Amino acid sequence: MIRASYRLLTTGSMIANMESTLWHDVAVSAQEITEGLLVSGVLAFIAVRVLRAAAGLRLRVSWLFVFGNTLPIVVAIMLMPWLGVNHWLRAVIVGAVSFLPFAQSLWGLRDQAVVSRILLALDNALPYAFVGMLFGELWAATAGLGFFLVVARALGNRTEALATSLITLGLMLSVSFTLRFVIRRLCRSEIEKLAAVTEMH
Amino acid sequence: MEQSTVPQPAIDRVGPWLIILAVLAGILALTWDFLVSVLTVLFDPVFLSGFALTMLQAAVASTVGGGIGVGIAELALKSKRCTQSTIRFLRLGMWLPFFVAWAAPIWWIRWGEVLQAPLWAERILRVVIAISPNVIFAGCYYHLSARYILQLNQRSALSVIASSILLQAVLFSFLAQVFLYRDGWQWFPYPGHAWMARPVATILLVGGFLLLLQRITGNDFEKTAEMTSIATVRQLRDSNWITFLAAGILWFLCFAFWDRFYVFLRDFFAIAPFGW
């Protein structure tokens, strides 16, 4: 499987008509994840702003929990007639799946500086964004890691399918590792202060 | 101050209500066909049984997988180093089984015919087997987070862990339905008349279920958000090179396990995408 992963990234796939390397698919998926996280980030920011403003009116925020990560997927799929079958639909699916963890982190860290809030929220939402990307590309795509995975599996090439999932996981790990590295560099003192405050409580 | 004794004309009170009623009647008239379609879907026994099976799959996977995960977490809690390393590994490692299952989804079980298991049991088992590893990892992670990072007592931790595990299981069981084709719950839009009726009915059913879950466990958005954020911050503070290396070893062990048992799993579960 590791050999297959290496081959997919250097010489290309063994599947007929899909012989090119996987880098183009990596770029397509990365673009969808970035756009999706942007969508969920903007929505989460608006939601948190509204909720903070509404706190004075004693409005409860618990209803947001009902959405979970499951229902936004259905809502995103329902937008298909308006968005069309393109990368924006997949970005909206990614955004829908990662919205709740993003909003939770922004709400939970609402008293922190904006940079650390966004970075920590991104890190928490990242795995969900990858789940959304895989689901979105299963639904409607012509390129991307999720699309290649579906094609490889459907054509019975399980080794390349599993190798692609390994590459996807590797991508997720590297992005998360980089994010955490940046968070530690930029917000070390803030994190230590916050951890100490939460421990006192 | 003298109060006015002149009675207000009745039309002043009734007027706004009449306008609201007229607007509602207009909306109802415009969406009548759609409402009927949604109600038809909601009372469709096939659709309802699909929903019930999906929730049952999530519940069985949560009970079995969650139980095993919590058991493993209790063992890990005996050592501080082990706990910190496991938490660091599981933060992203709990998604590993999902990626494996996504690449090799289970459409039917090879030994189902041999055992002559009833169709409903086979339908439940297919998804439970596919999502259980994920739920085990998630259960272990949430238990360690609640007990070690958040220092919750057994009772408080129980509701947090149970709702987190169940939410995760519902998500994966929901996504897995797409791979089951005609045997799965067809919640997605259908081409044809009123094709939005199914997703709307799905939102009503799953939303109702999640609302019930929230009422039972008492975990709302605010509480979960606070706990997730505290756990993230403390995790970041506690991470060091030792936990990094230990988490790396756990990743390696998982990949070795995957590599060793891949052939066995492939032979155990047949994959037949176009076989139905």
Tab-separated table of C-alpha atoms in Angstrom:
chain	number	residue	atom	x	y	z
A	1	MET	CA	0.000	0.000	0.000
A	2	ILE	CA	2.885	2.352	0.782
A	3	ARG	CA	4.417	1.383	-2.564
A	4	ALA	CA	1.088	2.132	-4.266
A	5	SER	CA	0.921	5.532	-2.529
A	6	TYR	CA	4.430	6.356	-3.736
A	7	ARG	CA	3.561	5.254	-7.266
A	8	LEU	CA	0.387	7.357	-7.299
A	9	LEU	CA	2.379	10.456	-6.391
A	10	THR	CA	5.369	9.882	-8.676
A	11	THR	CA	4.563	7.860	-11.793
A	12	GLY	CA	0.765	7.761	-11.723
A	13	SER	CA	-2.128	5.361	-11.431
A	14	MET	CA	-2.427	1.966	-13.131
A	15	ILE	CA	-6.099	2.588	-13.888
A	16	ALA	CA	-6.792	3.036	-17.597
A	17	ASN	CA	-7.462	6.658	-18.657
A	18	MET	CA	-6.347	7.893	-15.222
A	19	GLU	CA	-2.611	7.391	-15.577
A	20	SER	CA	-1.558	10.847	-14.404
A	21	THR	CA	-0.171	11.431	-10.915
A	22	LEU	CA	-2.448	12.295	-8.012
A	23	TRP	CA	-1.135	15.836	-7.538
A	24	HIS	CA	-3.908	17.399	-9.591
A	25	ASP	CA	-6.503	15.618	-7.426
A	26	VAL	CA	-4.670	16.733	-4.285
A	27	ALA	CA	-4.856	20.342	-5.526
A	28	VAL	CA	-8.589	20.055	-6.350
A	29	SER	CA	-9.404	18.594	-2.923
A	30	ALA	CA	-7.221	21.145	-1.143
A	31	GLN	CA	-9.050	23.936	-2.980
A	32	GLU	CA	-12.446	22.521	-1.968
A	33	ILE	CA	-11.362	22.141	1.660
A	34	THR	CA	-10.027	25.703	1.737
A	35	GLU	CA	-13.207	27.111	0.209
A	36	GLY	CA	-15.358	24.952	2.495
A	37	LEU	CA	-13.530	26.086	5.610
A	38	LEU	CA	-13.930	29.659	4.413
A	39	VAL	CA	-17.687	29.106	4.033
A	40	SER	CA	-18.032	27.482	7.464
A	41	GLY	CA	-15.756	30.110	9.021
A	42	VAL	CA	-17.813	33.010	7.712
A	43	LEU	CA	-21.091	31.342	8.725
A	44	ALA	CA	-19.715	30.430	12.150
A	45	PHE	CA	-18.484	33.991	12.697
A	46	ILE	CA	-21.907	35.375	11.819
A	47	ALA	CA	-23.617	32.790	14.041
A	48	VAL	CA	-21.351	33.567	17.006
A	49	ARG	CA	-21.837	37.331	16.515
A	50	VAL	CA	-25.611	36.919	16.457
A	51	LEU	CA	-25.535	34.653	19.495
A	52	ARG	CA	-23.371	37.088	21.453
A	53	ALA	CA	-25.697	39.938	20.597
A	54	ALA	CA	-28.709	37.811	21.460
A	55	ALA	CA	-27.256	36.807	24.835
A	56	GLY	CA	-28.621	40.030	26.296
A	57	LEU	CA	-32.067	39.001	25.237
A	58	ARG	CA	-31.565	35.710	27.076
A	59	LEU	CA	-31.962	33.727	23.939
A	60	ARG	CA	-30.692	30.205	24.349
A	61	VAL	CA	-28.197	28.785	21.907
A	62	SER	CA	-28.868	25.147	22.567
A	63	TRP	CA	-30.943	24.769	19.408
A	64	LEU	CA	-27.715	24.950	17.391
A	65	PHE	CA	-26.772	21.571	18.840
A	66	VAL	CA	-29.755	20.004	17.096
A	67	PHE	CA	-28.096	20.641	13.741
A	68	GLY	CA	-25.214	18.357	14.691
A	69	ASN	CA	-22.920	17.480	11.817
A	70	THR	CA	-25.510	15.367	10.091
A	71	LEU	CA	-28.332	17.737	9.175
A	72	PRO	CA	-26.142	20.368	7.444
A	73	ILE	CA	-25.173	17.669	4.923
A	74	VAL	CA	-28.835	17.289	3.968
A	75	VAL	CA	-29.249	21.062	3.737
A	76	ALA	CA	-26.152	21.313	1.508
A	77	ILE	CA	-27.452	18.561	-0.795
A	78	MET	CA	-30.755	20.443	-1.046
A	79	LEU	CA	-28.879	23.439	-2.447
A	80	MET	CA	-27.825	21.409	-5.490
A	81	PRO	CA	-30.448	22.881	-7.894
A	82	TRP	CA	-29.254	26.414	-7.107
A	83	LEU	CA	-25.523	25.794	-6.879
A	84	GLY	CA	-25.282	23.279	-9.710
A	85	VAL	CA	-22.896	20.346	-9.784
A	86	ASN	CA	-19.587	22.182	-9.425
A	87	HIS	CA	-16.828	22.767	-6.905
A	88	TRP	CA	-19.002	25.285	-5.031
A	89	LEU	CA	-21.473	22.538	-4.152
A	90	ARG	CA	-18.620	20.466	-2.739
A	91	ALA	CA	-17.262	23.497	-0.897
A	92	VAL	CA	-20.703	24.059	0.636
A	93	ILE	CA	-20.849	20.388	1.698
A	94	VAL	CA	-17.390	20.753	3.312
A	95	GLY	CA	-18.569	23.963	4.977
A	96	ALA	CA	-21.786	22.331	6.173
A	97	VAL	CA	-20.015	19.372	7.813
A	98	SER	CA	-17.372	21.543	9.468
A	99	PHE	CA	-19.716	24.355	10.555
A	100	LEU	CA	-20.597	23.042	14.030
A	101	PRO	CA	-17.025	22.295	15.241
A	102	PHE	CA	-15.943	25.665	13.838
A	103	ALA	CA	-18.781	27.505	15.589
A	104	GLN	CA	-18.199	25.557	18.829
A	105	SER	CA	-14.538	26.560	18.950
A	106	LEU	CA	-15.294	30.193	18.124
A	107	TRP	CA	-17.964	30.290	20.826
A	108	GLY	CA	-15.912	28.444	23.435
A	109	LEU	CA	-12.905	30.745	22.905
A	110	ARG	CA	-14.924	33.929	22.407
A	111	ASP	CA	-12.848	35.915	24.902
A	112	GLN	CA	-9.554	35.135	23.157
A	113	ALA	CA	-7.677	37.041	20.473
A	114	VAL	CA	-9.057	36.601	16.950
A	115	VAL	CA	-5.950	34.915	15.488
A	116	SER	CA	-5.747	32.159	18.096
A	117	ARG	CA	-9.519	31.643	17.927
A	118	ILE	CA	-9.476	31.180	14.169
A	119	LEU	CA	-6.425	28.914	14.181
A	120	LEU	CA	-7.797	26.678	16.949
A	121	ALA	CA	-11.219	26.575	15.297
A	122	LEU	CA	-9.622	25.619	11.978
A	123	ASP	CA	-7.704	22.828	13.653
A	124	ASN	CA	-10.861	21.481	15.321
A	125	ALA	CA	-12.898	21.677	12.117
A	126	LEU	CA	-10.225	20.149	9.876
A	127	PRO	CA	-11.132	16.421	10.224
A	128	TYR	CA	-14.792	17.242	9.550
A	129	ALA	CA	-13.770	19.237	6.478
A	130	PHE	CA	-11.969	16.147	5.143
A	131	VAL	CA	-15.046	13.996	5.810
A	132	GLY	CA	-17.128	16.585	3.933
A	133	MET	CA	-14.667	16.611	1.039
A	134	LEU	CA	-14.810	12.807	0.687
A	135	PHE	CA	-18.606	12.839	0.812
A	136	GLY	CA	-18.916	15.793	-1.582
A	137	GLU	CA	-16.645	14.179	-4.146
A	138	LEU	CA	-18.571	10.942	-3.880
A	139	TRP	CA	-21.716	12.894	-4.639
A	140	ALA	CA	-20.731	15.038	-7.594
A	141	ALA	CA	-17.166	15.389	-8.898
A	142	THR	CA	-14.864	14.791	-11.838
A	143	ALA	CA	-11.576	15.211	-9.977
A	144	GLY	CA	-10.196	15.158	-6.453
A	145	LEU	CA	-8.966	12.603	-3.952
A	146	GLY	CA	-12.482	11.478	-3.033
A	147	PHE	CA	-13.408	11.094	-6.684
A	148	PHE	CA	-10.277	9.060	-7.462
A	149	LEU	CA	-10.979	6.892	-4.423
A	150	VAL	CA	-14.506	6.148	-5.629
A	151	VAL	CA	-13.338	5.327	-9.154
A	152	ALA	CA	-10.484	3.105	-7.937
A	153	ARG	CA	-12.877	1.232	-5.646
A	154	ALA	CA	-15.575	0.861	-8.275
A	155	LEU	CA	-13.044	-0.543	-10.763
A	156	GLY	CA	-11.910	-3.068	-8.176
A	157	ASN	CA	-8.481	-1.513	-7.596
A	158	ARG	CA	-8.647	-1.692	-3.815
A	159	THR	CA	-4.935	-1.183	-3.270
A	160	GLU	CA	-4.993	2.180	-5.051
A	161	ALA	CA	-8.236	3.090	-3.245
A	162	LEU	CA	-6.645	2.409	0.137
A	163	ALA	CA	-3.430	4.131	-0.946
A	164	THR	CA	-5.483	7.217	-1.847
A	165	SER	CA	-7.131	7.176	1.556
A	166	LEU	CA	-3.658	6.936	3.092
A	167	ILE	CA	-2.559	9.996	1.071
A	168	THR	CA	-5.712	11.876	2.164
A	169	LEU	CA	-4.988	11.044	5.783
A	170	GLY	CA	-1.379	12.160	5.304
A	171	LEU	CA	-2.597	15.464	3.900
A	172	MET	CA	-4.881	15.977	6.891
A	173	LEU	CA	-2.079	15.153	9.339
A	174	SER	CA	0.359	17.548	7.668
A	175	VAL	CA	-2.120	20.446	7.591
A	176	SER	CA	-3.045	19.865	11.236
A	177	PHE	CA	0.613	19.543	12.242
A	178	THR	CA	1.426	22.834	10.493
A	179	LEU	CA	-1.550	24.576	12.107
A	180	ARG	CA	-0.539	23.376	15.571
A	181	PHE	CA	3.051	24.459	14.944
A	182	VAL	CA	1.858	27.964	13.996
A	183	ILE	CA	-0.503	28.081	17.012
A	184	ARG	CA	2.333	27.153	19.360
A	185	ARG	CA	4.622	29.774	17.837
A	186	LEU	CA	2.072	32.588	17.787
A	187	CYS	CA	-0.100	32.001	20.819
A	188	ARG	CA	2.002	30.096	23.378
A	189	SER	CA	1.607	32.575	26.223
A	190	GLU	CA	-2.094	33.054	25.513
A	191	ILE	CA	-2.727	29.300	25.578
A	192	GLU	CA	-0.844	28.857	28.853
A	193	LYS	CA	-2.778	31.722	30.399
A	194	LEU	CA	-6.106	30.328	29.232
A	195	ALA	CA	-5.244	26.806	30.388
A	196	ALA	CA	-4.355	28.177	33.820
A	197	VAL	CA	-7.617	30.150	33.991
A	198	THR	CA	-9.716	27.113	33.036
A	199	GLU	CA	-7.892	25.016	35.620
A	200	MET	CA	-8.755	27.558	38.338
A	201	HIS	CA	-12.417	27.257	37.409
B	1	MET	CA	-54.801	58.644	36.269
B	2	GLU	CA	-58.201	57.974	34.945
B	3	GLN	CA	-58.541	54.836	32.964
B	4	SER	CA	-60.467	54.917	29.747
B	5	THR	CA	-63.783	53.124	30.056
B	6	VAL	CA	-64.487	53.267	26.343
B	7	PRO	CA	-64.278	49.702	25.024
B	8	GLN	CA	-61.816	49.163	22.141
B	9	PRO	CA	-63.447	48.136	18.897
B	10	ALA	CA	-63.145	44.368	18.421
B	11	ILE	CA	-61.764	44.815	14.903
B	12	ASP	CA	-58.525	46.299	16.386
B	13	ARG	CA	-57.662	43.020	18.075
B	14	VAL	CA	-58.918	40.730	15.387
B	15	GLY	CA	-57.388	42.713	12.505
B	16	PRO	CA	-53.725	41.661	12.876
B	17	TRP	CA	-54.733	38.054	13.440
B	18	LEU	CA	-56.800	38.089	10.286
B	19	ILE	CA	-53.796	39.383	8.331
B	20	ILE	CA	-51.540	36.711	9.843
B	21	LEU	CA	-54.123	34.041	9.085
B	22	ALA	CA	-54.455	35.295	5.507
B	23	VAL	CA	-50.648	35.216	5.027
B	24	LEU	CA	-50.460	31.719	6.525
B	25	ALA	CA	-53.297	30.551	4.309
B	26	GLY	CA	-51.484	31.993	1.295
B	27	ILE	CA	-48.236	30.196	2.226
B	28	LEU	CA	-50.189	26.994	2.844
B	29	ALA	CA	-51.922	27.272	-0.533
B	30	LEU	CA	-48.620	27.865	-2.326
B	31	THR	CA	-46.805	25.017	-0.576
B	32	TRP	CA	-49.731	22.632	-0.240
B	33	ASP	CA	-48.404	20.157	-2.810
B	34	PHE	CA	-44.997	20.160	-1.170
B	35	LEU	CA	-46.435	19.681	2.326
B	36	VAL	CA	-48.499	16.746	1.086
B	37	SER	CA	-45.349	15.232	-0.471
B	38	VAL	CA	-43.414	15.632	2.781
B	39	LEU	CA	-46.255	14.073	4.764
B	40	THR	CA	-46.487	11.220	2.266
B	41	VAL	CA	-42.760	10.547	2.728
B	42	LEU	CA	-43.078	10.825	6.520
B	43	PHE	CA	-45.834	8.195	6.566
B	44	ASP	CA	-44.093	5.931	4.052
B	45	PRO	CA	-43.301	2.691	5.943
B	46	VAL	CA	-40.177	2.030	3.831
B	47	PHE	CA	-38.775	5.496	4.601
B	48	LEU	CA	-39.626	5.193	8.296
B	49	SER	CA	-38.110	1.736	8.607
B	50	GLY	CA	-34.964	3.053	6.873
B	51	PHE	CA	-34.720	5.803	9.477
B	52	ALA	CA	-35.328	3.356	12.323
B	53	LEU	CA	-32.658	0.980	10.971
B	54	THR	CA	-30.141	3.826	10.612
B	55	MET	CA	-30.707	4.940	14.198
B	56	LEU	CA	-30.565	1.321	15.360
B	57	GLN	CA	-27.240	0.865	13.562
B	58	ALA	CA	-25.923	3.996	15.288
B	59	ALA	CA	-27.262	2.842	18.666
B	60	VAL	CA	-25.781	-0.671	18.379
B	61	ALA	CA	-22.417	0.688	17.182
B	62	SER	CA	-22.435	3.240	20.034
B	63	THR	CA	-23.211	0.615	22.649
B	64	VAL	CA	-20.732	-2.000	21.456
B	65	GLY	CA	-18.006	0.308	20.110
B	66	GLY	CA	-18.466	2.901	22.816
B	67	GLY	CA	-18.268	0.241	25.526
B	68	ILE	CA	-15.032	-1.180	24.138
B	69	GLY	CA	-13.589	2.330	23.677
B	70	VAL	CA	-14.412	3.338	27.242
B	71	GLY	CA	-12.871	0.063	28.492
B	72	ILE	CA	-9.629	0.765	26.621
B	73	ALA	CA	-9.650	4.344	27.919
B	74	GLU	CA	-10.005	3.112	31.519
B	75	LEU	CA	-6.886	0.966	30.993
B	76	ALA	CA	-4.995	3.930	29.496
B	77	LEU	CA	-5.988	6.117	32.471
B	78	LYS	CA	-3.816	3.979	34.750
B	79	SER	CA	-0.697	5.735	33.443
B	80	LYS	CA	-0.361	9.488	32.937
B	81	ARG	CA	2.125	9.164	30.062
B	82	CYS	CA	-0.013	6.570	28.349
B	83	THR	CA	-3.117	8.760	28.714
B	84	GLN	CA	-1.429	11.853	27.283
B	85	SER	CA	0.029	9.913	24.350
B	86	THR	CA	-3.269	8.184	23.587
B	87	ILE	CA	-5.120	11.504	23.629
B	88	ARG	CA	-2.540	13.021	21.289
B	89	PHE	CA	-2.799	10.057	18.941
B	90	LEU	CA	-6.596	9.864	18.980
B	91	ARG	CA	-7.183	13.555	18.314
B	92	LEU	CA	-6.676	12.810	14.624
B	93	GLY	CA	-6.163	9.057	14.849
B	94	MET	CA	-9.826	8.491	15.645
B	95	TRP	CA	-10.539	9.325	12.001
B	96	LEU	CA	-8.225	6.594	10.686
B	97	PRO	CA	-10.921	3.843	10.606
B	98	PHE	CA	-13.217	6.201	8.703
B	99	PHE	CA	-10.656	6.636	5.931
B	100	VAL	CA	-10.150	2.868	5.737
B	101	ALA	CA	-13.885	2.163	5.675
B	102	TRP	CA	-14.459	4.860	3.049
B	103	ALA	CA	-11.918	3.205	0.760
B	104	ALA	CA	-13.390	-0.249	1.242
B	105	PRO	CA	-17.067	0.027	2.083
B	106	ILE	CA	-18.987	-3.093	2.969
B	107	TRP	CA	-21.954	-3.769	0.759
B	108	TRP	CA	-22.669	-7.298	1.792
B	109	ILE	CA	-21.230	-9.807	4.214
B	110	ARG	CA	-19.750	-12.948	2.737
B	111	TRP	CA	-20.875	-15.160	5.604
B	112	GLY	CA	-24.393	-13.718	5.701
B	113	GLU	CA	-25.720	-16.377	3.335
B	114	VAL	CA	-23.917	-19.177	5.135
B	115	LEU	CA	-25.419	-18.224	8.492
B	116	GLN	CA	-28.785	-17.524	6.883
B	117	ALA	CA	-29.130	-14.406	8.975
B	118	PRO	CA	-32.354	-12.438	8.439
B	119	LEU	CA	-32.060	-9.517	6.074
B	120	TRP	CA	-32.633	-6.870	8.743
B	121	ALA	CA	-29.884	-8.361	10.930
B	122	GLU	CA	-27.490	-8.364	7.993
B	123	ARG	CA	-28.362	-4.740	7.191
B	124	ILE	CA	-27.611	-3.686	10.755
B	125	LEU	CA	-24.408	-5.732	10.990
B	126	ARG	CA	-22.982	-4.373	7.749
B	127	VAL	CA	-22.962	-0.799	9.001
B	128	VAL	CA	-22.162	-1.692	12.609
B	129	ILE	CA	-19.029	-3.582	11.507
B	130	ALA	CA	-17.972	-0.734	9.227
B	131	ILE	CA	-18.387	2.086	11.759
B	132	SER	CA	-17.542	0.293	15.015
B	133	PRO	CA	-13.746	0.824	14.827
B	134	ASN	CA	-14.398	4.521	14.419
B	135	VAL	CA	-16.787	4.545	17.367
B	136	ILE	CA	-14.280	2.595	19.503
B	137	PHE	CA	-11.594	5.207	18.818
B	138	ALA	CA	-14.053	8.060	19.366
B	139	GLY	CA	-15.332	6.506	22.621
B	140	CYS	CA	-11.774	6.125	23.910
B	141	TYR	CA	-10.923	9.739	22.970
B	142	TYR	CA	-14.049	11.294	24.487
B	143	HIS	CA	-13.685	9.265	27.697
B	144	LEU	CA	-10.047	10.298	28.116
B	145	SER	CA	-10.918	13.922	27.342
B	146	ALA	CA	-13.754	13.976	29.846
B	147	ARG	CA	-11.981	12.125	32.643
B	148	TYR	CA	-8.378	13.237	32.261
B	149	ILE	CA	-8.406	16.645	30.574
B	150	LEU	CA	-11.712	18.013	31.871
B	151	GLN	CA	-11.469	16.103	35.188
B	152	LEU	CA	-15.193	15.348	35.172
B	153	ASN	CA	-16.565	12.863	37.671
B	154	GLN	CA	-17.995	9.544	36.460
B	155	ARG	CA	-21.573	10.782	36.472
B	156	SER	CA	-20.996	14.066	34.631
B	157	ALA	CA	-18.673	12.369	32.168
B	158	LEU	CA	-21.254	9.733	31.287
B	159	SER	CA	-23.726	12.055	29.574
B	160	VAL	CA	-20.965	13.950	27.743
B	161	ILE	CA	-19.337	10.756	26.469
B	162	ALA	CA	-22.636	9.086	25.554
B	163	SER	CA	-23.931	12.028	23.541
B	164	SER	CA	-20.575	12.580	21.784
B	165	ILE	CA	-20.324	8.909	20.817
B	166	LEU	CA	-23.929	8.745	19.629
B	167	LEU	CA	-23.581	11.932	17.541
B	168	GLN	CA	-20.465	10.516	15.895
B	169	ALA	CA	-22.174	7.172	15.259
B	170	VAL	CA	-25.246	8.892	13.764
B	171	LEU	CA	-23.019	10.857	11.365
B	172	PHE	CA	-21.162	7.759	10.150
B	173	SER	CA	-24.219	5.559	9.978
B	174	PHE	CA	-25.963	8.317	8.008
B	175	LEU	CA	-23.081	8.605	5.518
B	176	ALA	CA	-22.813	4.820	5.185
B	177	GLN	CA	-26.383	4.594	3.851
B	178	VAL	CA	-25.201	5.929	0.492
B	179	PHE	CA	-23.120	2.781	-0.021
B	180	LEU	CA	-25.952	0.408	0.766
B	181	TYR	CA	-27.949	1.335	-2.331
B	182	ARG	CA	-31.450	-0.157	-2.164
B	183	ASP	CA	-30.776	-1.753	1.250
B	184	GLY	CA	-29.931	1.580	2.830
B	185	TRP	CA	-32.049	4.490	4.017
B	186	GLN	CA	-32.614	6.632	0.944
B	187	TRP	CA	-32.642	10.039	2.602
B	188	PHE	CA	-31.107	11.846	-0.383
B	189	PRO	CA	-33.169	13.698	-3.021
B	190	TYR	CA	-34.905	11.631	-5.627
B	191	PRO	CA	-35.350	12.824	-9.180
B	192	GLY	CA	-38.968	13.376	-10.054
B	193	HIS	CA	-41.944	15.124	-8.535
B	194	ALA	CA	-41.295	16.923	-5.242
B	195	TRP	CA	-37.776	15.614	-5.019
B	196	MET	CA	-37.032	17.830	-2.012
B	197	ALA	CA	-39.616	16.004	0.092
B	198	ARG	CA	-37.195	13.281	1.226
B	199	PRO	CA	-34.462	15.623	2.541
B	200	VAL	CA	-37.061	17.754	4.337
B	201	ALA	CA	-38.595	14.658	5.929
B	202	THR	CA	-35.055	13.549	6.880
B	203	ILE	CA	-34.379	16.885	8.572
B	204	LEU	CA	-37.611	16.567	10.558
B	205	LEU	CA	-36.872	12.998	11.679
B	206	VAL	CA	-33.147	13.334	12.418
B	207	GLY	CA	-33.670	16.805	13.925
B	208	GLY	CA	-36.331	15.363	16.224
B	209	PHE	CA	-34.005	12.539	17.239
B	210	LEU	CA	-31.120	14.941	17.968
B	211	LEU	CA	-33.423	17.234	19.938
B	212	LEU	CA	-34.516	14.260	22.025
B	213	LEU	CA	-30.870	13.305	22.560
B	214	GLN	CA	-30.100	16.834	23.685
B	215	ARG	CA	-33.030	16.854	26.126
B	216	ILE	CA	-32.023	13.483	27.618
B	217	THR	CA	-28.304	14.192	28.011
B	218	GLY	CA	-28.642	17.917	28.754
B	219	ASN	CA	-25.653	18.740	26.528
B	220	ASP	CA	-26.395	21.898	24.622
B	221	PHE	CA	-24.276	23.864	22.185
B	222	GLU	CA	-22.828	26.179	24.806
B	223	LYS	CA	-21.777	23.419	27.203
B	224	THR	CA	-20.194	21.311	24.452
B	225	ALA	CA	-18.435	24.360	22.998
B	226	GLU	CA	-16.917	25.289	26.370
B	227	MET	CA	-15.723	21.745	27.002
B	228	THR	CA	-14.269	21.283	23.518
B	229	SER	CA	-12.356	24.546	23.783
B	230	ILE	CA	-10.985	23.795	27.251
B	231	ALA	CA	-9.926	20.331	26.096
B	232	THR	CA	-8.175	21.763	23.020
B	233	VAL	CA	-6.282	24.389	25.000
B	234	ARG	CA	-5.169	21.971	27.731
B	235	GLN	CA	-4.144	19.398	25.144
B	236	LEU	CA	-1.961	21.979	23.439
B	237	ARG	CA	-0.386	22.996	26.722
B	238	ASP	CA	0.329	19.401	27.810
B	239	SER	CA	1.802	18.203	24.522
B	240	ASN	CA	5.553	17.650	24.434
B	241	TRP	CA	8.150	15.596	22.555
B	242	ILE	CA	7.529	12.468	24.614
B	243	THR	CA	3.799	12.414	23.842
B	244	PHE	CA	4.646	13.248	20.215
B	245	LEU	CA	6.934	10.217	19.928
B	246	ALA	CA	4.497	7.949	21.747
B	247	ALA	CA	1.650	9.098	19.511
B	248	GLY	CA	3.905	8.401	16.502
B	249	ILE	CA	4.442	4.842	17.768
B	250	LEU	CA	0.667	4.392	18.104
B	251	TRP	CA	0.206	5.638	14.535
B	252	PHE	CA	2.835	3.150	13.353
B	253	LEU	CA	1.140	0.297	15.248
B	254	CYS	CA	-2.197	1.191	13.669
B	255	PHE	CA	-0.739	1.199	10.185
B	256	ALA	CA	1.013	-2.120	10.874
B	257	PHE	CA	-2.306	-3.576	12.051
B	258	TRP	CA	-4.026	-2.229	8.944
B	259	ASP	CA	-1.316	-3.686	6.677
B	260	ARG	CA	-1.379	-7.082	8.407
B	261	PHE	CA	-5.129	-7.539	8.516
B	262	TYR	CA	-6.005	-5.888	5.216
B	263	VAL	CA	-6.007	-9.171	3.260
B	264	PHE	CA	-8.072	-10.898	5.956
B	265	LEU	CA	-10.630	-8.093	5.961
B	266	ARG	CA	-10.761	-8.000	2.174
B	267	ASP	CA	-11.468	-11.731	2.061
B	268	PHE	CA	-13.909	-11.614	4.961
B	269	PHE	CA	-16.073	-8.872	3.467
B	270	ALA	CA	-16.835	-9.158	-0.197
B	271	ILE	CA	-16.893	-5.923	-2.143
B	272	ALA	CA	-19.332	-6.015	-5.008
B	273	PRO	CA	-20.130	-2.513	-6.190
B	274	PHE	CA	-22.237	-3.461	-9.173
B	275	GLY	CA	-23.299	-6.898	-8.055
B	276	TRP	CA	-26.871	-6.123	-7.053
